[in-house]
Amino acid sequence: EEDQIVAEIMRRRFVPALVAHKAWEGFHFAGHEIRITEATDCYGAVVWPSALVLCYFLETNSKQYNLLDKNVIEIGAGTGLVSIVASLLGALVTATDLPELLGNLQHNILQNTKLKCKHQPCVKELSWGIDLEKNFPRSSCHFDYIMAADVVYHHPFLDELLLTFDHLCKNDTVILWAMKFRLDKENQFVGRFQTLFDLEVLSDFPALNITLYKAMRKGRMKA
């Protein structure tokens, strides 16, 4: 069954039949053909399999996780694929990443969402751990969902990443996080994450070394 799902996820990706002057990849999600421009010289401007896993989950679980009119923020949005799919499913999306990635991110989002979505997504700079209260004040920023795909890899900003999750997450915020397991140091982040959040496995794909998690803040008031 896992092999069948993995194959279905990977079938959502296609490449152009003719080589264009600008490299792009295509994807089929939420009833749309999505064209993503990538930059192979930058980790953040490439579509990684974790993003496909998260997009597939959003599409196939749209009744249980209904994004219509929900406030969604994606951290480490990269090329914008997850943000685009969430927007096509009706969410009000804020796609965030480092300043050097925003141009390509904005291009992809505009190209794939203009006149197709109930809410036009916005693109905003977010450097993990920096100026969080200034740019995303707790008093006025409330997100129903935080989404993240492949944000834990070999980089020195894991402390800042955890701080960012903590700042953006309210008691009723749901985190949907697809993680590819690589190195022990990075894998240990999951344990640190669990000091602040209750973690539930939604899907696990050993063939891809990817796990999709749902998380909510510990100690929240439960109905």
JSON list of C-alpha atoms in Angstrom, two decimals:
[
{"chain": "A", "resi": 1, "resn": "GLU", "atom": "CA", "xyz": [0.00, 0.00, 0.00]},
{"chain": "A", "resi": 2, "resn": "GLU", "atom": "CA", "xyz": [2.81, 2.40, 0.83]},
{"chain": "A", "resi": 3, "resn": "ASP", "atom": "CA", "xyz": [4.46, 1.71, -2.54]},
{"chain": "A", "resi": 4, "resn": "GLN", "atom": "CA", "xyz": [1.18, 2.48, -4.30]},
{"chain": "A", "resi": 5, "resn": "ILE", "atom": "CA", "xyz": [0.76, 5.80, -2.48]},
{"chain": "A", "resi": 6, "resn": "VAL", "atom": "CA", "xyz": [4.37, 6.81, -3.10]},
{"chain": "A", "resi": 7, "resn": "ALA", "atom": "CA", "xyz": [3.94, 6.00, -6.79]},
{"chain": "A", "resi": 8, "resn": "GLU", "atom": "CA", "xyz": [0.74, 8.07, -6.90]},
{"chain": "A", "resi": 9, "resn": "ILE", "atom": "CA", "xyz": [2.46, 11.02, -5.21]},
{"chain": "A", "resi": 10, "resn": "MET", "atom": "CA", "xyz": [5.37, 10.92, -7.64]},
{"chain": "A", "resi": 11, "resn": "ARG", "atom": "CA", "xyz": [3.01, 10.68, -10.62]},
{"chain": "A", "resi": 12, "resn": "ARG", "atom": "CA", "xyz": [1.79, 14.17, -9.76]},
{"chain": "A", "resi": 13, "resn": "ARG", "atom": "CA", "xyz": [5.09, 15.55, -11.10]},
{"chain": "A", "resi": 14, "resn": "PHE", "atom": "CA", "xyz": [5.79, 15.99, -14.82]},
{"chain": "A", "resi": 15, "resn": "VAL", "atom": "CA", "xyz": [8.41, 17.72, -16.94]},
{"chain": "A", "resi": 16, "resn": "PRO", "atom": "CA", "xyz": [7.86, 19.76, -20.12]},
{"chain": "A", "resi": 17, "resn": "ALA", "atom": "CA", "xyz": [7.99, 17.88, -23.40]},
{"chain": "A", "resi": 18, "resn": "LEU", "atom": "CA", "xyz": [10.06, 20.68, -24.93]},
{"chain": "A", "resi": 19, "resn": "VAL", "atom": "CA", "xyz": [13.00, 22.42, -23.27]},
{"chain": "A", "resi": 20, "resn": "ALA", "atom": "CA", "xyz": [12.07, 26.05, -22.59]},
{"chain": "A", "resi": 21, "resn": "HIS", "atom": "CA", "xyz": [14.39, 29.02, -22.08]},
{"chain": "A", "resi": 22, "resn": "LYS", "atom": "CA", "xyz": [13.56, 28.85, -18.38]},
{"chain": "A", "resi": 23, "resn": "ALA", "atom": "CA", "xyz": [13.58, 25.54, -16.51]},
{"chain": "A", "resi": 24, "resn": "TRP", "atom": "CA", "xyz": [10.34, 24.50, -14.86]},
{"chain": "A", "resi": 25, "resn": "GLU", "atom": "CA", "xyz": [8.59, 21.42, -13.50]},
{"chain": "A", "resi": 26, "resn": "GLY", "atom": "CA", "xyz": [4.91, 20.66, -13.59]},
{"chain": "A", "resi": 27, "resn": "PHE", "atom": "CA", "xyz": [2.60, 19.19, -10.95]},
{"chain": "A", "resi": 28, "resn": "HIS", "atom": "CA", "xyz": [-1.04, 18.11, -10.83]},
{"chain": "A", "resi": 29, "resn": "PHE", "atom": "CA", "xyz": [-2.79, 19.02, -7.56]},
{"chain": "A", "resi": 30, "resn": "ALA", "atom": "CA", "xyz": [-6.21, 20.36, -6.54]},
{"chain": "A", "resi": 31, "resn": "GLY", "atom": "CA", "xyz": [-7.52, 19.99, -10.08]},
{"chain": "A", "resi": 32, "resn": "HIS", "atom": "CA", "xyz": [-4.90, 22.29, -11.57]},
{"chain": "A", "resi": 33, "resn": "GLU", "atom": "CA", "xyz": [-1.71, 22.05, -13.57]},
{"chain": "A", "resi": 34, "resn": "ILE", "atom": "CA", "xyz": [0.93, 23.89, -11.56]},
{"chain": "A", "resi": 35, "resn": "ARG", "atom": "CA", "xyz": [4.15, 25.09, -13.19]},
{"chain": "A", "resi": 36, "resn": "ILE", "atom": "CA", "xyz": [7.06, 25.75, -10.87]},
{"chain": "A", "resi": 37, "resn": "THR", "atom": "CA", "xyz": [10.19, 27.62, -11.87]},
{"chain": "A", "resi": 38, "resn": "GLU", "atom": "CA", "xyz": [13.22, 26.32, -10.00]},
{"chain": "A", "resi": 39, "resn": "ALA", "atom": "CA", "xyz": [16.79, 27.47, -9.39]},
{"chain": "A", "resi": 40, "resn": "THR", "atom": "CA", "xyz": [19.18, 24.56, -9.02]},
{"chain": "A", "resi": 41, "resn": "ASP", "atom": "CA", "xyz": [21.89, 26.72, -7.43]},
{"chain": "A", "resi": 42, "resn": "CYS", "atom": "CA", "xyz": [19.84, 27.17, -4.24]},
{"chain": "A", "resi": 43, "resn": "TYR", "atom": "CA", "xyz": [18.36, 24.57, -1.87]},
{"chain": "A", "resi": 44, "resn": "GLY", "atom": "CA", "xyz": [15.32, 26.74, -1.22]},
{"chain": "A", "resi": 45, "resn": "ALA", "atom": "CA", "xyz": [14.38, 27.05, -4.89]},
{"chain": "A", "resi": 46, "resn": "VAL", "atom": "CA", "xyz": [13.97, 23.36, -5.63]},
{"chain": "A", "resi": 47, "resn": "VAL", "atom": "CA", "xyz": [10.86, 21.23, -5.09]},
{"chain": "A", "resi": 48, "resn": "TRP", "atom": "CA", "xyz": [11.74, 18.42, -2.68]},
{"chain": "A", "resi": 49, "resn": "PRO", "atom": "CA", "xyz": [9.68, 15.21, -2.24]},
{"chain": "A", "resi": 50, "resn": "SER", "atom": "CA", "xyz": [8.46, 16.31, 1.22]},
{"chain": "A", "resi": 51, "resn": "ALA", "atom": "CA", "xyz": [6.49, 19.10, -0.47]},
{"chain": "A", "resi": 52, "resn": "LEU", "atom": "CA", "xyz": [4.79, 16.54, -2.74]},
{"chain": "A", "resi": 53, "resn": "VAL", "atom": "CA", "xyz": [3.87, 14.40, 0.27]},
{"chain": "A", "resi": 54, "resn": "LEU", "atom": "CA", "xyz": [2.31, 17.39, 2.03]},
{"chain": "A", "resi": 55, "resn": "CYS", "atom": "CA", "xyz": [0.45, 18.56, -1.09]},
{"chain": "A", "resi": 56, "resn": "TYR", "atom": "CA", "xyz": [-0.93, 15.08, -1.70]},
{"chain": "A", "resi": 57, "resn": "PHE", "atom": "CA", "xyz": [-2.14, 14.92, 1.90]},
{"chain": "A", "resi": 58, "resn": "LEU", "atom": "CA", "xyz": [-3.86, 18.31, 1.66]},
{"chain": "A", "resi": 59, "resn": "GLU", "atom": "CA", "xyz": [-5.66, 17.28, -1.52]},
{"chain": "A", "resi": 60, "resn": "THR", "atom": "CA", "xyz": [-6.72, 13.80, -0.41]},
{"chain": "A", "resi": 61, "resn": "ASN", "atom": "CA", "xyz": [-7.77, 14.87, 3.10]},
{"chain": "A", "resi": 62, "resn": "SER", "atom": "CA", "xyz": [-9.54, 18.10, 2.18]},
{"chain": "A", "resi": 63, "resn": "LYS", "atom": "CA", "xyz": [-12.70, 17.15, 4.08]},
{"chain": "A", "resi": 64, "resn": "GLN", "atom": "CA", "xyz": [-11.00, 16.40, 7.38]},
{"chain": "A", "resi": 65, "resn": "TYR", "atom": "CA", "xyz": [-8.55, 19.29, 6.96]},
{"chain": "A", "resi": 66, "resn": "ASN", "atom": "CA", "xyz": [-10.82, 21.82, 5.26]},
{"chain": "A", "resi": 67, "resn": "LEU", "atom": "CA", "xyz": [-8.71, 24.82, 4.30]},
{"chain": "A", "resi": 68, "resn": "LEU", "atom": "CA", "xyz": [-11.55, 26.99, 2.99]},
{"chain": "A", "resi": 69, "resn": "ASP", "atom": "CA", "xyz": [-11.15, 30.51, 4.45]},
{"chain": "A", "resi": 70, "resn": "LYS", "atom": "CA", "xyz": [-8.50, 29.30, 6.90]},
{"chain": "A", "resi": 71, "resn": "ASN", "atom": "CA", "xyz": [-5.44, 31.42, 7.69]},
{"chain": "A", "resi": 72, "resn": "VAL", "atom": "CA", "xyz": [-2.35, 29.47, 6.69]},
{"chain": "A", "resi": 73, "resn": "ILE", "atom": "CA", "xyz": [1.33, 30.34, 6.89]},
{"chain": "A", "resi": 74, "resn": "GLU", "atom": "CA", "xyz": [4.03, 28.31, 5.22]},
{"chain": "A", "resi": 75, "resn": "ILE", "atom": "CA", "xyz": [7.53, 28.65, 6.59]},
{"chain": "A", "resi": 76, "resn": "GLY", "atom": "CA", "xyz": [10.42, 27.87, 4.28]},
{"chain": "A", "resi": 77, "resn": "ALA", "atom": "CA", "xyz": [8.05, 28.04, 1.32]},
{"chain": "A", "resi": 78, "resn": "GLY", "atom": "CA", "xyz": [10.86, 27.77, -1.24]},
{"chain": "A", "resi": 79, "resn": "THR", "atom": "CA", "xyz": [9.29, 27.49, -4.69]},
{"chain": "A", "resi": 80, "resn": "GLY", "atom": "CA", "xyz": [5.80, 27.91, -3.24]},
{"chain": "A", "resi": 81, "resn": "LEU", "atom": "CA", "xyz": [4.22, 24.59, -4.26]},
{"chain": "A", "resi": 82, "resn": "VAL", "atom": "CA", "xyz": [2.60, 23.90, -0.86]},
{"chain": "A", "resi": 83, "resn": "SER", "atom": "CA", "xyz": [1.34, 27.48, -0.59]},
{"chain": "A", "resi": 84, "resn": "ILE", "atom": "CA", "xyz": [-0.10, 27.29, -4.10]},
{"chain": "A", "resi": 85, "resn": "VAL", "atom": "CA", "xyz": [-1.97, 24.06, -3.38]},
{"chain": "A", "resi": 86, "resn": "ALA", "atom": "CA", "xyz": [-3.31, 25.40, -0.08]},
{"chain": "A", "resi": 87, "resn": "SER", "atom": "CA", "xyz": [-4.50, 28.54, -1.89]},
{"chain": "A", "resi": 88, "resn": "LEU", "atom": "CA", "xyz": [-6.21, 26.50, -4.61]},
{"chain": "A", "resi": 89, "resn": "LEU", "atom": "CA", "xyz": [-8.00, 24.63, -1.80]},
{"chain": "A", "resi": 90, "resn": "GLY", "atom": "CA", "xyz": [-9.43, 27.92, -0.52]},
{"chain": "A", "resi": 91, "resn": "ALA", "atom": "CA", "xyz": [-7.02, 29.03, 2.18]},
{"chain": "A", "resi": 92, "resn": "LEU", "atom": "CA", "xyz": [-5.82, 32.56, 2.89]},
{"chain": "A", "resi": 93, "resn": "VAL", "atom": "CA", "xyz": [-2.08, 31.90, 2.62]},
{"chain": "A", "resi": 94, "resn": "THR", "atom": "CA", "xyz": [1.05, 33.75, 3.69]},
{"chain": "A", "resi": 95, "resn": "ALA", "atom": "CA", "xyz": [4.09, 32.19, 2.00]},
{"chain": "A", "resi": 96, "resn": "THR", "atom": "CA", "xyz": [7.38, 33.03, 3.72]},
{"chain": "A", "resi": 97, "resn": "ASP", "atom": "CA", "xyz": [11.08, 32.51, 3.12]},
{"chain": "A", "resi": 98, "resn": "LEU", "atom": "CA", "xyz": [14.43, 34.27, 3.07]},
{"chain": "A", "resi": 99, "resn": "PRO", "atom": "CA", "xyz": [14.69, 37.56, 1.14]},
{"chain": "A", "resi": 100, "resn": "GLU", "atom": "CA", "xyz": [16.82, 36.10, -1.67]},
{"chain": "A", "resi": 101, "resn": "LEU", "atom": "CA", "xyz": [14.10, 33.55, -2.46]},
{"chain": "A", "resi": 102, "resn": "LEU", "atom": "CA", "xyz": [11.13, 35.90, -2.54]},
{"chain": "A", "resi": 103, "resn": "GLY", "atom": "CA", "xyz": [11.40, 36.90, -6.20]},
{"chain": "A", "resi": 104, "resn": "ASN", "atom": "CA", "xyz": [11.11, 33.36, -7.52]},
{"chain": "A", "resi": 105, "resn": "LEU", "atom": "CA", "xyz": [8.52, 32.51, -4.87]},
{"chain": "A", "resi": 106, "resn": "GLN", "atom": "CA", "xyz": [6.37, 35.50, -5.86]},
{"chain": "A", "resi": 107, "resn": "HIS", "atom": "CA", "xyz": [6.67, 34.60, -9.54]},
{"chain": "A", "resi": 108, "resn": "ASN", "atom": "CA", "xyz": [5.50, 31.02, -8.99]},
{"chain": "A", "resi": 109, "resn": "ILE", "atom": "CA", "xyz": [2.62, 32.02, -6.75]},
{"chain": "A", "resi": 110, "resn": "LEU", "atom": "CA", "xyz": [1.30, 34.71, -9.09]},
{"chain": "A", "resi": 111, "resn": "GLN", "atom": "CA", "xyz": [1.65, 32.47, -12.14]},
{"chain": "A", "resi": 112, "resn": "ASN", "atom": "CA", "xyz": [-0.33, 29.65, -10.54]},
{"chain": "A", "resi": 113, "resn": "THR", "atom": "CA", "xyz": [-2.94, 31.40, -8.40]},
{"chain": "A", "resi": 114, "resn": "LYS", "atom": "CA", "xyz": [-4.00, 34.63, -10.13]},
{"chain": "A", "resi": 115, "resn": "LEU", "atom": "CA", "xyz": [-7.73, 34.51, -10.87]},
{"chain": "A", "resi": 116, "resn": "LYS", "atom": "CA", "xyz": [-7.83, 30.86, -9.70]},
{"chain": "A", "resi": 117, "resn": "CYS", "atom": "CA", "xyz": [-8.17, 31.25, -5.92]},
{"chain": "A", "resi": 118, "resn": "LYS", "atom": "CA", "xyz": [-10.77, 32.68, -3.57]},
{"chain": "A", "resi": 119, "resn": "HIS", "atom": "CA", "xyz": [-7.98, 34.45, -1.67]},
{"chain": "A", "resi": 120, "resn": "GLN", "atom": "CA", "xyz": [-4.86, 35.73, -3.39]},
{"chain": "A", "resi": 121, "resn": "PRO", "atom": "CA", "xyz": [-1.88, 34.52, -1.32]},
{"chain": "A", "resi": 122, "resn": "CYS", "atom": "CA", "xyz": [0.75, 36.96, -0.12]},
{"chain": "A", "resi": 123, "resn": "VAL", "atom": "CA", "xyz": [4.52, 36.55, 0.04]},
{"chain": "A", "resi": 124, "resn": "LYS", "atom": "CA", "xyz": [6.44, 37.82, 3.04]},
{"chain": "A", "resi": 125, "resn": "GLU", "atom": "CA", "xyz": [10.01, 37.69, 4.27]},
{"chain": "A", "resi": 126, "resn": "LEU", "atom": "CA", "xyz": [10.66, 35.50, 7.29]},
{"chain": "A", "resi": 127, "resn": "SER", "atom": "CA", "xyz": [14.17, 34.83, 8.54]},
{"chain": "A", "resi": 128, "resn": "TRP", "atom": "CA", "xyz": [13.70, 32.30, 11.33]},
{"chain": "A", "resi": 129, "resn": "GLY", "atom": "CA", "xyz": [14.03, 33.76, 14.79]},
{"chain": "A", "resi": 130, "resn": "ILE", "atom": "CA", "xyz": [14.54, 37.36, 13.59]},
{"chain": "A", "resi": 131, "resn": "ASP", "atom": "CA", "xyz": [12.09, 40.22, 14.27]},
{"chain": "A", "resi": 132, "resn": "LEU", "atom": "CA", "xyz": [9.25, 37.77, 14.86]},
{"chain": "A", "resi": 133, "resn": "GLU", "atom": "CA", "xyz": [7.18, 40.04, 17.09]},
{"chain": "A", "resi": 134, "resn": "LYS", "atom": "CA", "xyz": [7.77, 43.02, 14.81]},
{"chain": "A", "resi": 135, "resn": "ASN", "atom": "CA", "xyz": [6.76, 41.23, 11.61]},
{"chain": "A", "resi": 136, "resn": "PHE", "atom": "CA", "xyz": [4.24, 38.75, 13.07]},
{"chain": "A", "resi": 137, "resn": "PRO", "atom": "CA", "xyz": [2.87, 40.29, 16.29]},
{"chain": "A", "resi": 138, "resn": "ARG", "atom": "CA", "xyz": [1.19, 37.76, 18.54]},
{"chain": "A", "resi": 139, "resn": "SER", "atom": "CA", "xyz": [-1.69, 40.13, 19.26]},
{"chain": "A", "resi": 140, "resn": "SER", "atom": "CA", "xyz": [-2.83, 40.35, 15.63]},
{"chain": "A", "resi": 141, "resn": "CYS", "atom": "CA", "xyz": [-1.44, 37.30, 13.84]},
{"chain": "A", "resi": 142, "resn": "HIS", "atom": "CA", "xyz": [-3.51, 34.17, 14.19]},
{"chain": "A", "resi": 143, "resn": "PHE", "atom": "CA", "xyz": [-2.90, 31.18, 11.94]},
{"chain": "A", "resi": 144, "resn": "ASP", "atom": "CA", "xyz": [-5.18, 28.17, 11.77]},
{"chain": "A", "resi": 145, "resn": "TYR", "atom": "CA", "xyz": [-2.39, 26.15, 10.15]},
{"chain": "A", "resi": 146, "resn": "ILE", "atom": "CA", "xyz": [1.38, 26.33, 9.99]},
{"chain": "A", "resi": 147, "resn": "MET", "atom": "CA", "xyz": [2.79, 24.29, 7.12]},
{"chain": "A", "resi": 148, "resn": "ALA", "atom": "CA", "xyz": [6.38, 23.22, 6.61]},
{"chain": "A", "resi": 149, "resn": "ALA", "atom": "CA", "xyz": [8.03, 20.82, 4.17]},
{"chain": "A", "resi": 150, "resn": "ASP", "atom": "CA", "xyz": [11.67, 19.79, 4.50]},
{"chain": "A", "resi": 151, "resn": "VAL", "atom": "CA", "xyz": [12.70, 22.69, 6.72]},
{"chain": "A", "resi": 152, "resn": "VAL", "atom": "CA", "xyz": [14.99, 20.50, 8.85]},
{"chain": "A", "resi": 153, "resn": "TYR", "atom": "CA", "xyz": [18.20, 19.73, 7.01]},
{"chain": "A", "resi": 154, "resn": "HIS", "atom": "CA", "xyz": [21.91, 20.49, 7.42]},
{"chain": "A", "resi": 155, "resn": "HIS", "atom": "CA", "xyz": [21.76, 24.15, 8.47]},
{"chain": "A", "resi": 156, "resn": "PRO", "atom": "CA", "xyz": [22.80, 25.97, 11.67]},
{"chain": "A", "resi": 157, "resn": "PHE", "atom": "CA", "xyz": [19.41, 27.51, 12.42]},
{"chain": "A", "resi": 158, "resn": "LEU", "atom": "CA", "xyz": [17.50, 24.74, 14.17]},
{"chain": "A", "resi": 159, "resn": "ASP", "atom": "CA", "xyz": [17.19, 26.79, 17.38]},
{"chain": "A", "resi": 160, "resn": "GLU", "atom": "CA", "xyz": [15.73, 29.66, 15.37]},
{"chain": "A", "resi": 161, "resn": "LEU", "atom": "CA", "xyz": [13.38, 27.29, 13.55]},
{"chain": "A", "resi": 162, "resn": "LEU", "atom": "CA", "xyz": [11.99, 25.99, 16.85]},
{"chain": "A", "resi": 163, "resn": "LEU", "atom": "CA", "xyz": [11.62, 29.57, 18.12]},
{"chain": "A", "resi": 164, "resn": "THR", "atom": "CA", "xyz": [9.68, 30.46, 14.97]},
{"chain": "A", "resi": 165, "resn": "PHE", "atom": "CA", "xyz": [7.28, 27.52, 15.35]},
{"chain": "A", "resi": 166, "resn": "ASP", "atom": "CA", "xyz": [6.74, 28.54, 18.97]},
{"chain": "A", "resi": 167, "resn": "HIS", "atom": "CA", "xyz": [6.08, 32.19, 18.14]},
{"chain": "A", "resi": 168, "resn": "LEU", "atom": "CA", "xyz": [3.60, 31.55, 15.32]},
{"chain": "A", "resi": 169, "resn": "CYS", "atom": "CA", "xyz": [1.65, 28.76, 17.04]},
{"chain": "A", "resi": 170, "resn": "LYS", "atom": "CA", "xyz": [-1.41, 29.57, 19.13]},
{"chain": "A", "resi": 171, "resn": "ASN", "atom": "CA", "xyz": [-3.25, 27.03, 21.29]},
{"chain": "A", "resi": 172, "resn": "ASP", "atom": "CA", "xyz": [-5.60, 26.06, 18.46]},
{"chain": "A", "resi": 173, "resn": "THR", "atom": "CA", "xyz": [-3.07, 26.22, 15.61]},
{"chain": "A", "resi": 174, "resn": "VAL", "atom": "CA", "xyz": [-2.42, 22.97, 13.74]},
{"chain": "A", "resi": 175, "resn": "ILE", "atom": "CA", "xyz": [1.07, 22.35, 12.39]},
{"chain": "A", "resi": 176, "resn": "LEU", "atom": "CA", "xyz": [1.39, 20.11, 9.33]},
{"chain": "A", "resi": 177, "resn": "TRP", "atom": "CA", "xyz": [5.05, 19.26, 8.89]},
{"chain": "A", "resi": 178, "resn": "ALA", "atom": "CA", "xyz": [6.65, 16.88, 6.37]},
{"chain": "A", "resi": 179, "resn": "MET", "atom": "CA", "xyz": [10.17, 15.87, 7.39]},
{"chain": "A", "resi": 180, "resn": "LYS", "atom": "CA", "xyz": [12.81, 13.93, 5.51]},
{"chain": "A", "resi": 181, "resn": "PHE", "atom": "CA", "xyz": [15.12, 12.09, 7.90]},
{"chain": "A", "resi": 182, "resn": "ARG", "atom": "CA", "xyz": [18.81, 12.41, 7.06]},
{"chain": "A", "resi": 183, "resn": "LEU", "atom": "CA", "xyz": [21.41, 12.87, 9.79]},
{"chain": "A", "resi": 184, "resn": "ASP", "atom": "CA", "xyz": [21.25, 12.20, 13.54]},
{"chain": "A", "resi": 185, "resn": "LYS", "atom": "CA", "xyz": [21.78, 15.84, 14.50]},
{"chain": "A", "resi": 186, "resn": "GLU", "atom": "CA", "xyz": [18.82, 16.88, 12.39]},
{"chain": "A", "resi": 187, "resn": "ASN", "atom": "CA", "xyz": [16.72, 13.92, 13.51]},
{"chain": "A", "resi": 188, "resn": "GLN", "atom": "CA", "xyz": [17.25, 14.97, 17.13]},
{"chain": "A", "resi": 189, "resn": "PHE", "atom": "CA", "xyz": [15.25, 18.10, 16.30]},
{"chain": "A", "resi": 190, "resn": "VAL", "atom": "CA", "xyz": [12.09, 15.99, 16.54]},
{"chain": "A", "resi": 191, "resn": "GLY", "atom": "CA", "xyz": [12.79, 15.31, 20.22]},
{"chain": "A", "resi": 192, "resn": "ARG", "atom": "CA", "xyz": [13.36, 19.00, 20.89]},
{"chain": "A", "resi": 193, "resn": "PHE", "atom": "CA", "xyz": [10.21, 19.85, 18.99]},
{"chain": "A", "resi": 194, "resn": "GLN", "atom": "CA", "xyz": [8.25, 17.51, 21.26]},
{"chain": "A", "resi": 195, "resn": "THR", "atom": "CA", "xyz": [9.21, 19.53, 24.35]},
{"chain": "A", "resi": 196, "resn": "LEU", "atom": "CA", "xyz": [6.80, 22.21, 23.09]},
{"chain": "A", "resi": 197, "resn": "PHE", "atom": "CA", "xyz": [4.33, 20.35, 20.90]},
{"chain": "A", "resi": 198, "resn": "ASP", "atom": "CA", "xyz": [2.25, 17.17, 20.91]},
{"chain": "A", "resi": 199, "resn": "LEU", "atom": "CA", "xyz": [3.23, 15.22, 17.82]},
{"chain": "A", "resi": 200, "resn": "GLU", "atom": "CA", "xyz": [1.16, 12.74, 15.82]},
{"chain": "A", "resi": 201, "resn": "VAL", "atom": "CA", "xyz": [2.27, 10.77, 12.76]},
{"chain": "A", "resi": 202, "resn": "LEU", "atom": "CA", "xyz": [-0.21, 11.22, 9.92]},
{"chain": "A", "resi": 203, "resn": "SER", "atom": "CA", "xyz": [1.71, 9.33, 7.24]},
{"chain": "A", "resi": 204, "resn": "ASP", "atom": "CA", "xyz": [5.03, 7.52, 7.10]},
{"chain": "A", "resi": 205, "resn": "PHE", "atom": "CA", "xyz": [6.94, 6.65, 3.95]},
{"chain": "A", "resi": 206, "resn": "PRO", "atom": "CA", "xyz": [10.11, 4.68, 4.77]},
{"chain": "A", "resi": 207, "resn": "ALA", "atom": "CA", "xyz": [10.95, 4.35, 1.09]},
{"chain": "A", "resi": 208, "resn": "LEU", "atom": "CA", "xyz": [11.34, 8.13, 0.96]},
{"chain": "A", "resi": 209, "resn": "ASN", "atom": "CA", "xyz": [12.57, 8.57, 4.56]},
{"chain": "A", "resi": 210, "resn": "ILE", "atom": "CA", "xyz": [9.72, 11.06, 4.95]},
{"chain": "A", "resi": 211, "resn": "THR", "atom": "CA", "xyz": [7.23, 11.34, 7.80]},
{"chain": "A", "resi": 212, "resn": "LEU", "atom": "CA", "xyz": [4.25, 13.67, 7.82]},
{"chain": "A", "resi": 213, "resn": "TYR", "atom": "CA", "xyz": [3.37, 15.01, 11.26]},
{"chain": "A", "resi": 214, "resn": "LYS", "atom": "CA", "xyz": [0.49, 16.87, 12.82]},
{"chain": "A", "resi": 215, "resn": "ALA", "atom": "CA", "xyz": [1.43, 18.93, 15.87]},
{"chain": "A", "resi": 216, "resn": "MET", "atom": "CA", "xyz": [-0.31, 21.19, 18.38]},
{"chain": "A", "resi": 217, "resn": "ARG", "atom": "CA", "xyz": [0.96, 23.14, 21.35]},
{"chain": "A", "resi": 218, "resn": "LYS", "atom": "CA", "xyz": [1.37, 21.22, 24.61]},
{"chain": "A", "resi": 219, "resn": "GLY", "atom": "CA", "xyz": [-0.81, 22.25, 27.52]},
{"chain": "A", "resi": 220, "resn": "ARG", "atom": "CA", "xyz": [-3.55, 23.74, 25.35]},
{"chain": "A", "resi": 221, "resn": "MET", "atom": "CA", "xyz": [-7.12, 23.80, 26.61]},
{"chain": "A", "resi": 222, "resn": "LYS", "atom": "CA", "xyz": [-8.94, 20.77, 25.23]},
{"chain": "A", "resi": 223, "resn": "ALA", "atom": "CA", "xyz": [-12.64, 20.75, 24.46]}
]
